[in-house]
Structure formats: C-alpha cells, structure tokens
Coordinates of C-alpha atoms and ligand atoms in Angstrom, one line a residue:
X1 CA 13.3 -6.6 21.3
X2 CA 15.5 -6.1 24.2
X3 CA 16.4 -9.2 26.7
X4 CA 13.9 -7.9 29.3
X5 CA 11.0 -7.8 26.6
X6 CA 11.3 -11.7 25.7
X7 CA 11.3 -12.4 29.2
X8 CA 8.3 -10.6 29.8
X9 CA 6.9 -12.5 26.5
X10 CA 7.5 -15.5 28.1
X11 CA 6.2 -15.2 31.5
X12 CA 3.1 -13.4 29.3
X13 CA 2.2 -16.4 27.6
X14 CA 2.3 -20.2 27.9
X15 CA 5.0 -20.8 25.1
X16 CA 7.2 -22.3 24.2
X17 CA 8.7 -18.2 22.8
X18 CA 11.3 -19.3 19.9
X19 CA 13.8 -16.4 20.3
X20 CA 17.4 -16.4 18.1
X21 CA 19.3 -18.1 21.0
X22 CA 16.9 -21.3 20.2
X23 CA 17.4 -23.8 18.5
X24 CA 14.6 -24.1 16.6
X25 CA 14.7 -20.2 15.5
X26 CA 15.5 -21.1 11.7
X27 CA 12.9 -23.9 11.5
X28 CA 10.5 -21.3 13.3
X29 CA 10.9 -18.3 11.0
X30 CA 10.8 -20.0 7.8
X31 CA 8.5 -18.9 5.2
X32 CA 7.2 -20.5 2.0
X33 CA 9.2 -18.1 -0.5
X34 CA 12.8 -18.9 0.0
X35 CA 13.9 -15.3 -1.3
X36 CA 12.8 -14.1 1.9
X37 CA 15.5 -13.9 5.2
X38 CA 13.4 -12.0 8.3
X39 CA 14.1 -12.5 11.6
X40 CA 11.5 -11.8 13.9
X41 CA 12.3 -11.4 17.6
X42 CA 10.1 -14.5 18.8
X43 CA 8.0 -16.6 17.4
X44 CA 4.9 -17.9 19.6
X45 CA 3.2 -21.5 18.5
X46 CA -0.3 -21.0 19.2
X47 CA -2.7 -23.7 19.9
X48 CA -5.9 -22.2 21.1
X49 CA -7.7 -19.2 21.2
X50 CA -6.3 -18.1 24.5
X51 CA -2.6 -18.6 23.5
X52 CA -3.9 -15.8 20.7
X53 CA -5.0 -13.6 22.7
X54 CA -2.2 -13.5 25.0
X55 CA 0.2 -12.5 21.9
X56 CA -2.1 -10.0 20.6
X57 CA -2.2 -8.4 24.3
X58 CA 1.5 -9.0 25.0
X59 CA 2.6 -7.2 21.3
X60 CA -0.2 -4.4 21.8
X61 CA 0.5 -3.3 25.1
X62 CA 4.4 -3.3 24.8
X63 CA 4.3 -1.6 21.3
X64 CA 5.8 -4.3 19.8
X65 CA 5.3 -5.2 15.9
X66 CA 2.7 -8.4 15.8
X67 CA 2.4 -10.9 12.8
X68 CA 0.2 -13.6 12.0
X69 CA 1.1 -16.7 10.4
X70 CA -1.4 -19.7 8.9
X71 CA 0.1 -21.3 6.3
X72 CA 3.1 -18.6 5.8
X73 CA 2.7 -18.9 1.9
X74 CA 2.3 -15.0 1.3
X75 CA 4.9 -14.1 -1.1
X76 CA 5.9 -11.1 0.7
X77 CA 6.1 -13.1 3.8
X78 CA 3.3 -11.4 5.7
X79 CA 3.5 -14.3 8.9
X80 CA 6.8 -13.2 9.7
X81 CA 7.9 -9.7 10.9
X82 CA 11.1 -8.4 11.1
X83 CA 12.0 -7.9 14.8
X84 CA 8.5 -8.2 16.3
X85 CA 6.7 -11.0 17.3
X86 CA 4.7 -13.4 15.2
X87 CA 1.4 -15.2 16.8
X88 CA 2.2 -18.9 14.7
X89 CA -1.2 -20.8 14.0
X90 CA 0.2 -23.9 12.9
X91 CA -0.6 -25.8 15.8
X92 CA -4.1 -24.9 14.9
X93 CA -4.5 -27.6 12.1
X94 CA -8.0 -29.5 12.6
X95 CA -11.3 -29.9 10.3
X96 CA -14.5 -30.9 11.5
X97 CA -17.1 -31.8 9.0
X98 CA -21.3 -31.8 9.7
X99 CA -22.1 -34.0 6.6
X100 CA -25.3 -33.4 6.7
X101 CA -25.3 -29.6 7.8
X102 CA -23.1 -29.8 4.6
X103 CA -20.6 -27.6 6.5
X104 CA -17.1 -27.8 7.7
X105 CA -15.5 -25.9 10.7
X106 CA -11.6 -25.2 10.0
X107 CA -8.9 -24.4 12.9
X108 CA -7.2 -20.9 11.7
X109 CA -4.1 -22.5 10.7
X110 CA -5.0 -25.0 9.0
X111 CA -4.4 -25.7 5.2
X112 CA -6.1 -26.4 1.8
X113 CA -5.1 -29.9 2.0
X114 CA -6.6 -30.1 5.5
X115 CA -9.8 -29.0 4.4
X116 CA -10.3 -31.0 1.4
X117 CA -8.8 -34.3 3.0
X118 CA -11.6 -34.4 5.9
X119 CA -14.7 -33.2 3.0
X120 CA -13.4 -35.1 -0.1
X121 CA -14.0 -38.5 2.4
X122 CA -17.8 -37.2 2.2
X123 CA -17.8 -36.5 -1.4
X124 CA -17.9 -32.9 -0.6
X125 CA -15.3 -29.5 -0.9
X126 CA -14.8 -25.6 -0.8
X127 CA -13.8 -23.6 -3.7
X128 CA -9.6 -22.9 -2.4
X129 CA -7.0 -22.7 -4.5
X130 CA -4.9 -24.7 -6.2
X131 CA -1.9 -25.9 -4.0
X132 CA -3.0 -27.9 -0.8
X133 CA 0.1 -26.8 1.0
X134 CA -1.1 -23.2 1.1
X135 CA -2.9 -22.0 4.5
X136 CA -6.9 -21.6 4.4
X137 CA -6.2 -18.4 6.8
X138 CA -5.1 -16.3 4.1
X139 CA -6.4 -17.5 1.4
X140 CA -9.6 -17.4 2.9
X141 CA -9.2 -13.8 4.1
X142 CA -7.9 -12.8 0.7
X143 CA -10.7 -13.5 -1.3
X144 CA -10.1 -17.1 -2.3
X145 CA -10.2 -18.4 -6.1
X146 CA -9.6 -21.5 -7.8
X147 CA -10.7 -24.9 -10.1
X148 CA -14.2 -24.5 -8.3
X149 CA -14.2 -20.9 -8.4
X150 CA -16.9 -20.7 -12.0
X151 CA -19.4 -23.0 -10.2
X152 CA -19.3 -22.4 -6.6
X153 CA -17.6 -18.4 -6.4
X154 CA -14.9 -17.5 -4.0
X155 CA -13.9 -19.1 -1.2
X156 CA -15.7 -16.4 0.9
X157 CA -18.7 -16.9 -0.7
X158 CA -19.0 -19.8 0.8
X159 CA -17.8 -18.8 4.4
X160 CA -20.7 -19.1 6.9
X161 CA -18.9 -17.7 10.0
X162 CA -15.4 -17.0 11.5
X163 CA -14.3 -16.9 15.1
X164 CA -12.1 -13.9 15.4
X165 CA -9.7 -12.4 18.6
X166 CA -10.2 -8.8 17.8
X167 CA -7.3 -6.0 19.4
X168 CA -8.6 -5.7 21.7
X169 CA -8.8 -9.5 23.4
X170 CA -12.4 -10.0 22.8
X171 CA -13.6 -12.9 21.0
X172 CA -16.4 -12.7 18.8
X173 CA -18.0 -15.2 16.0
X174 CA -18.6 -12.7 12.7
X175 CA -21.6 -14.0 10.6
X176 CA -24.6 -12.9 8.6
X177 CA -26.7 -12.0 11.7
X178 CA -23.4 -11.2 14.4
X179 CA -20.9 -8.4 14.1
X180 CA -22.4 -8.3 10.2
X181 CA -19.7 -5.5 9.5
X182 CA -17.0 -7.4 10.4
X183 CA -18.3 -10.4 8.4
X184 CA -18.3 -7.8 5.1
X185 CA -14.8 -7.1 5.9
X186 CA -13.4 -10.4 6.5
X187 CA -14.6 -11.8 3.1
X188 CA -11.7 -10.3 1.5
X189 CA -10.2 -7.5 3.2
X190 CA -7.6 -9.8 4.6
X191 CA -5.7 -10.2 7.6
X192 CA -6.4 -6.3 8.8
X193 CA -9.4 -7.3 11.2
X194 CA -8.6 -9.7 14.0
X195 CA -6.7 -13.5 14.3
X196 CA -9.2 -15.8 13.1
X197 CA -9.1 -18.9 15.3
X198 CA -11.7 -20.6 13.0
X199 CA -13.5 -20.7 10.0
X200 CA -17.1 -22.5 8.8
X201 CA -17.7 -22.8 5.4
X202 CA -20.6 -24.4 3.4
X203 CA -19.8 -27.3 1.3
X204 CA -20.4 -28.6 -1.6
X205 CA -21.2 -31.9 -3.7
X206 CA -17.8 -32.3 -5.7
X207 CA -16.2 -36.0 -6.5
X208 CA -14.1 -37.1 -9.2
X209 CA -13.9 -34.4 -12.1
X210 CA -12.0 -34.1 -15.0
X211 CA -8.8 -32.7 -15.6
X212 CA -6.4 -32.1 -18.4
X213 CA -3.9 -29.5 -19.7
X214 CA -3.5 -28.8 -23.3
X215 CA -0.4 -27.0 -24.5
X216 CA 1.0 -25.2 -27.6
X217 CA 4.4 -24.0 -28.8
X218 CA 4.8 -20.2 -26.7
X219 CA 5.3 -18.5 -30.6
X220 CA 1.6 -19.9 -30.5
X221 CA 0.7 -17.2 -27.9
X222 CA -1.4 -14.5 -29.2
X223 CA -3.4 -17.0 -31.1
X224 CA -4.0 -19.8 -28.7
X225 CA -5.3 -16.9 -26.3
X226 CA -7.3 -15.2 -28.7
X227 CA -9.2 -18.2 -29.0
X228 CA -8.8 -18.8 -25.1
X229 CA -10.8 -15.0 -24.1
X230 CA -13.6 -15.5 -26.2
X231 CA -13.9 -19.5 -25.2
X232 CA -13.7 -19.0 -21.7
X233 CA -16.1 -16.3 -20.5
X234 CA -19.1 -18.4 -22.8
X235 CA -18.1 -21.6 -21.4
X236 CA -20.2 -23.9 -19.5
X237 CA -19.6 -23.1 -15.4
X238 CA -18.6 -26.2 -15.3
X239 CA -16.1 -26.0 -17.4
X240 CA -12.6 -24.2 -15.6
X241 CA -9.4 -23.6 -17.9
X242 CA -6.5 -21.1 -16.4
X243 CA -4.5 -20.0 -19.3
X244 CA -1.0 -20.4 -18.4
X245 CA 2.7 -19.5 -20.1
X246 CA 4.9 -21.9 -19.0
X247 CA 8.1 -24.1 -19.2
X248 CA 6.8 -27.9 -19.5
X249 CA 7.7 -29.5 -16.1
X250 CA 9.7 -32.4 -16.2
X251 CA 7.5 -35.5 -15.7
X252 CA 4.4 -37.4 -16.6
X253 CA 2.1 -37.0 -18.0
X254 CA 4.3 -35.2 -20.2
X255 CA 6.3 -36.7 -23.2
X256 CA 10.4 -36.2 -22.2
X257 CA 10.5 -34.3 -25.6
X258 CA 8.6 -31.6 -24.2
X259 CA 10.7 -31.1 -21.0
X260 CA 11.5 -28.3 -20.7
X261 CA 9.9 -26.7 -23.6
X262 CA 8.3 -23.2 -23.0
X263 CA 4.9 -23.6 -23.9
X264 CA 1.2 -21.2 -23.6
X265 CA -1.5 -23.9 -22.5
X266 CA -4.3 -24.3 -20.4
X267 CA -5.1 -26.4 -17.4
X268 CA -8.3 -27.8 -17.6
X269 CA -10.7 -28.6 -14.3
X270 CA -14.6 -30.2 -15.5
X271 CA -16.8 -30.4 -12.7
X272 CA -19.2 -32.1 -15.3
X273 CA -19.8 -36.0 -15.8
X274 CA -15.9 -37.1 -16.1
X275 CA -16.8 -39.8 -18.5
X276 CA -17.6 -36.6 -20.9
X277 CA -15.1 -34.1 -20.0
X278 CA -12.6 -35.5 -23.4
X279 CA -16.3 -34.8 -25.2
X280 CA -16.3 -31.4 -24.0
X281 CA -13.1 -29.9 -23.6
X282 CA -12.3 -31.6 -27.3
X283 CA -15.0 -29.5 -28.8
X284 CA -13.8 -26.3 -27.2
X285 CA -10.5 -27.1 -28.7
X286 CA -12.0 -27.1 -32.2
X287 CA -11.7 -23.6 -32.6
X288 CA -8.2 -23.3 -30.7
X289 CA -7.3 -25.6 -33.3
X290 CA -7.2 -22.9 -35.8
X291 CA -4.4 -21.6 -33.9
X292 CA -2.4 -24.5 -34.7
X293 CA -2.0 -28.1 -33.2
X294 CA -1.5 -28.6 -29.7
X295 CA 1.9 -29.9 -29.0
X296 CA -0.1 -32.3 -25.6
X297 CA -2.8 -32.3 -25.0
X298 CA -4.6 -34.9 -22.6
X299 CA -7.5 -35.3 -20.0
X300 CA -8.1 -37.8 -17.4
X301 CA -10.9 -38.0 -14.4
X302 CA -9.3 -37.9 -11.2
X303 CA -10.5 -37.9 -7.4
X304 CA -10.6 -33.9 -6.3
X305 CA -8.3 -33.9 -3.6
X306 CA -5.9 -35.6 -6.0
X307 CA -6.0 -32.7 -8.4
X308 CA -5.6 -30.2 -5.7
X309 CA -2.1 -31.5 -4.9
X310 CA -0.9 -32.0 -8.2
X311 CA 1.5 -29.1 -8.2
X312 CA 2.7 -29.4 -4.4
X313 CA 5.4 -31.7 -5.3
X314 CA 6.5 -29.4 -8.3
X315 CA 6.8 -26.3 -5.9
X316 CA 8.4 -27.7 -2.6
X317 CA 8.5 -24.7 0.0
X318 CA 11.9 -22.8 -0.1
X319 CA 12.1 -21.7 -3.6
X320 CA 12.7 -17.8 -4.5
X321 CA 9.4 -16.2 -5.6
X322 CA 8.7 -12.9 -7.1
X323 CA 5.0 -12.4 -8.1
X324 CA 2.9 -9.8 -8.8
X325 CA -1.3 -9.3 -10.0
X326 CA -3.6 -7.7 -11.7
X327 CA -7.3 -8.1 -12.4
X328 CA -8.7 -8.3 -16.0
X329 CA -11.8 -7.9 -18.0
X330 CA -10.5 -8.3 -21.6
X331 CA -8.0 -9.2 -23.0
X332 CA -6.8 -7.0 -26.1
X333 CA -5.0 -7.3 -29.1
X334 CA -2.2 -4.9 -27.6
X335 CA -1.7 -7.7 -24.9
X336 CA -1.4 -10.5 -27.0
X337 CA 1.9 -10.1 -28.5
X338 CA 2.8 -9.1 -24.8
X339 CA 2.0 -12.4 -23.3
X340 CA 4.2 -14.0 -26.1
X341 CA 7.2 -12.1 -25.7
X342 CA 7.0 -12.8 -21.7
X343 CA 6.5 -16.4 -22.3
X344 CA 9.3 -16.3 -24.7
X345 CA 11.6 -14.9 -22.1
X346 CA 10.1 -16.9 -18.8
X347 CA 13.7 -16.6 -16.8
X348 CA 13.4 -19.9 -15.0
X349 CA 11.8 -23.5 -15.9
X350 CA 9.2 -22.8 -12.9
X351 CA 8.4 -19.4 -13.8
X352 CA 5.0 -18.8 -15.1
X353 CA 2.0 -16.3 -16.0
X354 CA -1.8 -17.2 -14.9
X355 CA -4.8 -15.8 -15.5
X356 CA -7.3 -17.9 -13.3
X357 CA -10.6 -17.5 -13.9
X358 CA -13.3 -15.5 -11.6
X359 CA -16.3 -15.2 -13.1
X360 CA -19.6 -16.9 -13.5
X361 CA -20.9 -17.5 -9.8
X362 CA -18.4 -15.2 -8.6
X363 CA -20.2 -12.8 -10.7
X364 CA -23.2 -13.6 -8.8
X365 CA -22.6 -11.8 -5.9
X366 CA -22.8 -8.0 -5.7
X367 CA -19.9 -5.9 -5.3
X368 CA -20.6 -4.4 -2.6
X369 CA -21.6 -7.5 -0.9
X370 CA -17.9 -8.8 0.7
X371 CA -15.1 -7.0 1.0
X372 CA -13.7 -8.2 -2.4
X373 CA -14.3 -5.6 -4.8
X374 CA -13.9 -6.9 -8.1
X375 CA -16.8 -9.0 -9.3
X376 CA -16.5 -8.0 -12.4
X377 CA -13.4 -8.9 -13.2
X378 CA -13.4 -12.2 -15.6
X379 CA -9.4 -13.0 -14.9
X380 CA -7.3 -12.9 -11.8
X381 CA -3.9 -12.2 -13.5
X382 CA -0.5 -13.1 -11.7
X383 CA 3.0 -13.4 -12.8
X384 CA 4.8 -15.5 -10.9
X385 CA 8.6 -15.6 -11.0
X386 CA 9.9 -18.7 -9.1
X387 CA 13.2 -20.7 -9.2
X388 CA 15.1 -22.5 -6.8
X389 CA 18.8 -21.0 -7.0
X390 CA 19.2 -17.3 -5.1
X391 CA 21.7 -16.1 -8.1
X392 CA 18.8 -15.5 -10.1
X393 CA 16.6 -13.2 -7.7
X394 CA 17.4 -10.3 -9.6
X395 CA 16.7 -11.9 -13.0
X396 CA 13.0 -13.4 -11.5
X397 CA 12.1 -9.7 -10.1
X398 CA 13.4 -8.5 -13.9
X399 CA 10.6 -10.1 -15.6
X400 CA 8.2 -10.1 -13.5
X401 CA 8.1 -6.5 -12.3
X402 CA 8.7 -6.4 -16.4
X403 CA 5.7 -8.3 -17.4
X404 CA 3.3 -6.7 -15.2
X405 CA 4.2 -3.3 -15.3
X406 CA 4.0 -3.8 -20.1
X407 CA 0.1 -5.3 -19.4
X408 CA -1.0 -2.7 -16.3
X409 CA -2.3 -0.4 -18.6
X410 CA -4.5 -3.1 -20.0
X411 CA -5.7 -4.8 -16.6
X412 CA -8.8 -2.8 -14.1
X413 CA -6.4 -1.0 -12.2
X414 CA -5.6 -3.4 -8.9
X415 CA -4.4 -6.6 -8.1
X416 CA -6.0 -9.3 -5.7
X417 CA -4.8 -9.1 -2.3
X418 CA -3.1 -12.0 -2.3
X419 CA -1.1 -11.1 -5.3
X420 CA 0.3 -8.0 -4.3
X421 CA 3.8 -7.9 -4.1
X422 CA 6.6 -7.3 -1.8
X423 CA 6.2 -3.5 -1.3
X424 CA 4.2 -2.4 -3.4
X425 CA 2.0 0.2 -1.1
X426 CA -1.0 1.7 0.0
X427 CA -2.1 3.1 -3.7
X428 CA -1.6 -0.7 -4.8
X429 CA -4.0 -1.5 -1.7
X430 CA -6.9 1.5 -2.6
X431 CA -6.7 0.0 -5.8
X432 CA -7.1 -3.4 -4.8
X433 CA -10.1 -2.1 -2.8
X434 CA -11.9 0.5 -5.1
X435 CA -15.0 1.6 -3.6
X436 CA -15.0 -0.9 -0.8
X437 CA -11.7 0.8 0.4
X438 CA -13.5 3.6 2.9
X439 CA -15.8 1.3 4.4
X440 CA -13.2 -1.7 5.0
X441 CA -11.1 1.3 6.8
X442 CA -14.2 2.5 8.9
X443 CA -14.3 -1.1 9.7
X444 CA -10.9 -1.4 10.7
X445 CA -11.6 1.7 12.6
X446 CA -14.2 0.2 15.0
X447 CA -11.6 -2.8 15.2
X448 CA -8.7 -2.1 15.4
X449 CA -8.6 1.8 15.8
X450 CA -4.6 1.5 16.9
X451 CA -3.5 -0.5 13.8
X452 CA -2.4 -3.4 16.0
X453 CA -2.9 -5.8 13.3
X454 CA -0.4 -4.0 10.4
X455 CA 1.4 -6.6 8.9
X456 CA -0.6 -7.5 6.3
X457 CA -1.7 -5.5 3.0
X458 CA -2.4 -2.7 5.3
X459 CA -5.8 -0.9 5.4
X460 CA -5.6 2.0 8.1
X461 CA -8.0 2.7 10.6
X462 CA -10.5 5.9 8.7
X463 CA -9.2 8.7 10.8
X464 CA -5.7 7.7 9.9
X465 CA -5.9 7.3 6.6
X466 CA -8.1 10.6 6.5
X467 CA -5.2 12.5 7.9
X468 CA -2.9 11.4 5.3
Ligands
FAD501 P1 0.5 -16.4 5.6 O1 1.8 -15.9 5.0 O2 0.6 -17.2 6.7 O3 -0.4 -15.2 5.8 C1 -0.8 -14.2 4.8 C2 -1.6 -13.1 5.5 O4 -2.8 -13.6 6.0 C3 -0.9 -12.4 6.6 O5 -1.2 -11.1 6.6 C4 -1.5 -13.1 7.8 O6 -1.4 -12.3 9.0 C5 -2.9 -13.4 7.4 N1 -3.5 -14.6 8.1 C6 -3.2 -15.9 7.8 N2 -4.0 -16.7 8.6 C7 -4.7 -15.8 9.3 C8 -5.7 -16.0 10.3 N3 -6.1 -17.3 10.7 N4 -6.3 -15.0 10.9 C9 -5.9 -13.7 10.6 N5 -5.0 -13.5 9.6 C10 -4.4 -14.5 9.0 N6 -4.5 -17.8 -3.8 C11 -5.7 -18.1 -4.3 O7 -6.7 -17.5 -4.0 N7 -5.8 -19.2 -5.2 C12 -4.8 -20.0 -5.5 O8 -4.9 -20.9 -6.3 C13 -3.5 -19.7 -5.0 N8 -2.4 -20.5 -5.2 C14 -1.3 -20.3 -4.6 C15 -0.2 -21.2 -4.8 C16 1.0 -21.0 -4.1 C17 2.1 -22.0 -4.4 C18 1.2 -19.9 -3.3 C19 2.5 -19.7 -2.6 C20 0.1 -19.0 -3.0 C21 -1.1 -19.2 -3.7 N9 -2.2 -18.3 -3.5 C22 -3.4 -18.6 -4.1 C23 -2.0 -17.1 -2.7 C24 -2.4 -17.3 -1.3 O9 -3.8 -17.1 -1.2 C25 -1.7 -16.3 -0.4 O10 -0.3 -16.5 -0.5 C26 -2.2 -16.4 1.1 O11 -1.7 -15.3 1.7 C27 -1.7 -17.6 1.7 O12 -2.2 -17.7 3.1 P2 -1.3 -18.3 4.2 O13 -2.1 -18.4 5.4 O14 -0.6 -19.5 3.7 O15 -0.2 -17.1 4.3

C-alpha cells in the first residue's frame, strides 16, 4: 500500500491505523502460530460495528486485500494478510448473558474464555473448544467442536443469531426467521460471508464435570485404539474421550517419570454426576485393559471453565505450528499401525495427533441443515505439529504433512475448516464442503458477489467458481 493509500485509510476511519513506521506494528501483527511472519500494510483496531464497516468500505473500494481477525489463532494465520489491511476485532471482547432466556450475546472478537467466564458464573456454557485463549469468531464460523460437543452438538448448533456487516456496508442480524440463507451459511462456512460483530448462542446447564486422562506406552497404539473406536461411538453422550498420541507434558498431575514419555491416551470430559465419573470411565477401561495396563491413569471433578483452560498454559501463543485434518468414520486395521509409527516419531515434546469426537447430537442435525457438511463423521482428525524453536519448522511440517497424507486414504475425503492447512487449496475446500459447497457459493454470491471477504478458506462467489 502506497503512502497516499494509508493516509487515505486514516482519514477513512477513526483509528488508530497501525502501519510499519509504528511502534506498535509487531505487537499489532502478531498471530497465535509463531511460524508465521506477515506484514500487513495496516492494521485497524475495531471497536464497534461502524469502525467495521468503515474497513470493509475503505479495503473494497480501493481494491485493497481485507482480513479479519478475532482471536488470530488460525494456523494459517487467516487475521492477518500480507500487504492489505486487516479489520482487528479484539477490542470487541464483551459477553452478556440472559440467565433466564438461557442465552448469551458475544462481541465478535471475543474469546472461549470470555464466553465461558460470564455463563460458567450461572452454571451455564456453549459447546467451544478446548483452549480458552482461542477466538469464538472463528471457531464459531468454522463449525465449532469440543468436550460438550457428544451432548450438546457443534458450536453452531447452538447459535441463535449473528449480527453480520455484509460487503457491502449493510448490517443485518442472520437467524432462523431473517436472512435464513445467510444463517445456513454462517454455521460453518466460515469467515467467507460478512464480519460478524456479534454472536447469540443458547446455553446450556453444565457445572462441575469430570475429567481425567488415561495413558499407555505409544508401542501400545494399535491396541489401545482398537479398543478406543469401538468404546467410543457406544458410549454414553455424556461420556467425551479424544484419543490422543502424545509426549507426556511436564507437570502434574503427571508422575516426573513419565515426563516426557511418548504415550497414546485419552483425555476424558463426563458431563455425568462427577461423584461417578471414576465408576464410569473405570468400567470403559475394562476392556482397554486388555490392551495392556495404563501407564496413568486418573480422574478428578473439576469446575468447567477450569477444564477449558487446562492446556492454555501448556501452549503460550508464539509457538511454530504445522497442522493439518481430516474427518473420519472408522478407524481400520490399516490405520492402526499407522497411528503407532507417527506417535513413535512425534518430532517435538508438544506435538500431537487428535481425533475429537463429533458425533452423537452432532449427529442429530441433518446435513444439509448448516453449512457444516459432515454429520456423519464420528472423529474430527487433526495432526498438529507444534514446538517452540523455528530450527525445527521443517522437521514439524515433515511429519505432519507425513502423517496425514499415510491415513487420507482412510479418512471421508475433507478436513474441517478450521483444520485446513496453510495452502492447501480450493479442492481441499470442495472437499471440506461436499454437497453443501454449491449452495454456500450461491450464498456467497448474493453476499459478497466481488469476493471482498477472501482471506479465509475461500469459497468463490457461484459464477466465479462456475467459470473456473
Ligand atoms: P482468526 O485467525 O482470528 O480467524 C480465523 C478465520 O475466521 C479468519 O478467516 C477470520 O477472518 C475469520 N473470523 C474470525 N472472527 C470473525 C468474525 N467475528 N467475523 C467474521 N470472520 C471472522 N477448533 C475447534 O473447533 N475445537 C477446538 O477444540 C479447537 N482447539 C484449538 C486449539 C488451539 C490451540 C488452536 C490454535 C486452535 C484450535 N481450534 C479448535 C481451531 C480454531 O477453531 C481455529 O483456529 C479458528 O480459526 C480460531 O478462530 P480465531 O478467531 O481465533 O482465528
């Protein structure tokens, strides 16, 4: 952006504009993944909806590349563009809760730990994800999935409405009865639609549950999951275990002879009586015990909130990540032995393999009902690559790229959203879509017809992507 084009950003909107002769440029165009170095050409705080729409304008009239940023956790660091001008939403951080309504109302940029701070002091929560620091705004628009994903669905199933500043500078509230279309497409199809200023969810009753992790030698692999894909589809909804490969982190409640240790386990989240969740999850383990002892295993009841920042401190923002996805509905013999040798070679001691969970009353909802297309996918599948020292980028996109690309054959075909990659492209996208793809681009068509909202995973207006 040339000198005269950041002037006229600044007289175009109220500011502060964060250019790279400020001082707080670096602070400004930080991300989450530290393997990630853009430099955007301003970067514009925004604290309401007008500020917004003044970017939007400002970047659609001059041409000029626009990103959005909520929480900036997107591993491909879709808030930040690379010589255009990013609309910043974390000024946009508030949460007001209707207890009895039983719903919440969420500024744009605000994030997981926002949201279940102000509901958790009324006993109440959301189905997010699993790390408070992450922002609501694209989670949210991703698809949303986590510990209370089996009992309550997807984040979006549970959004009621969202205020949105479409391309065009109008602002419109998308619900069941307005702009319906929209509503579809924003329950999933991600950041492609508009700048959403705000978000109302429904709540739910959720207080102290029980939590635990259970963990086996990684040679253990292919037997502990063998056990772990037929227990975990038949389980209770109440009952939520992610299977994991992993390095044991380096604290309690771990024993210090486990440090370190690469391990296959599962974190456990029971949304049951806590008193019983030792009852419960100890019977489930009978038959993993066949595999072989657990090397830890404990539970412990624990406030909500407090279990949704339990990995926060573990993954401070600035690390390198490399991550990719895939969805799953099985998991076969030909991928057990695959998980093991992954796990055997995890190339970092934060590196790690997930499949979370996304069935039960995520299956309850049809789909062709939100913009998320996989309901019948029983795992969300990501491989996460993540270490603090930038000498071993190459060796974290090695194994990652390495371990998805060995299991792709067995996944469904696409990722979700918010797992995709850094640059993976628009077949990765159609994929991630299915048959929800057209109809979230004739969406985007009556939108945004110019494709002013692009940095995202990018679904093109219909009669663009019908020329290609
Ligand atoms: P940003 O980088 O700010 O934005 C990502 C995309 O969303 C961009 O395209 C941006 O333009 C768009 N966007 C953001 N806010 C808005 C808005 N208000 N209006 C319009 N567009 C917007 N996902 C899960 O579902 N479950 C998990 O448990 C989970 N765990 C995670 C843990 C970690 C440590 C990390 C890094 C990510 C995790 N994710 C999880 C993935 C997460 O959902 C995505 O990274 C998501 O993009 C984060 O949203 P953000 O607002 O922080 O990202």
């Amino acid at each position: 952006m040339d000198t005269e084009t950041l002037e006229a950003l600044k007289i175009a909107v109220r500011g502060p504009v964060i250019g790279p002769e400020d001082s707080g440029y670096d602070a400004a165009r930080k991300v989450y993944n530290g393997m990630l170095d853009k430099r955007p050409a301003a970067v514009v705080p925004c604290r309401d909806v007008v500020d917004v729409r003044d970017v939007i304008a400002f970047a659609r009239d001059k041409g000029v590349d626009l990103a959005v940023r909520g929480g900036g956790h997107s591993a491909p660091g879709l808030g930040i563009v690379d010589g255009g001008v990013t609309a910043d939403l974390a000024s946009m951080r508030w949460v007001r809760v209707d207890p009895e309504a039983r719903t919440a109302q969420v500024g744009g940029g605000s994030t997981l730990g926002d949201l279940d701070h102000a509901t958790q002091g009324f006993g109440l929560a959301v189905p997010t994800g699993i790390n408070s620091t992450t922002g609501l705004g694209g989670l949210t628009l991703g698809g949303g999935h986590g510990y209370l994903t089996r009992k309550y669905g997807l984040t979006v199933d549970s959004l009621v409405a969202a205020d949105v500043v479409l391309a065009d500078g109008s602002f419109v509230t998308a619900s069941e009865s307005e702009h319906e279309d929209l509503f579809w497409a924003l329950r999933g199809g991600s950041g492609n639609f508009g700048v959403v200023t705000s978000f109302t969810y429904r709540l739910h009753p959720v207080g102290t549950v029980g939590v635990g992790t259970t963990v086996w030698p990684v040679d253990r692999t292919p037997e502990v999951l063998a056990w772990y894909r037929e227990f975990m589809p038949q389980a209770d909804e109440d009952v939520y275990g992610f299977f994991a490969v992993l390095a044991v982190p380096p604290g309690p409640p771990f024993p210090e002879e486990l440090h370190g240790r690469k391990m296959c386990g599962v974190v456990w989240c029971h949304t049951g009586d806590p008193g019983r969740t030792e009852a419960v999850i100890g019977d489930a383990l009978a038959g993993a015990r066949e595999a072989g002892e657990p090397a830890f295993h404990f539970t412990t009841p624990m406030p909500y909130v407090e279990l949704q920042s339990m990995f926060d401190e573990l993954l401070p923002p600035g690390l390198q990540w490399y991550w990719r996805g895939d969805f799953f509905d099985r998991v076969p013999d030909e991928a057990l032995e695959i998980h093991r040798r992954y796990g055997e070679e995890l190339p970092s001691g934060l590196s790690t393999m997930h499949l979370y969970p996304v069935d039960r009353a995520a299956h309850r909802v049809a789909n062709d009902a939100t913009a998320w297309s996989y309901r019948d996918a029983v795992w969300s599948g990501v491989y996460a690559a993540i270490d603090p020292d930038p000498a071993n980028a190459a060796a974290l996109k090695e194994w990652c790229v390495g371990y998805m690309e060995a299991l792709h054959p067995y996944s469904m075909g696409g990722s979700y959203v918010n797992f995709l990659g850094e640059g993976e492209g628009e077949e990765r996208v159609r994929a991630t879509y299915r048959e929800n793809y057209d109809r979230l681009a004739r969406v985007k068509q009556k939108y945004d017809p110019d494709n002013v909202f692009h940095t995202n995973q990018n679904v093109r207006p219909a009669s663009a992507a019908s020329k290609a």
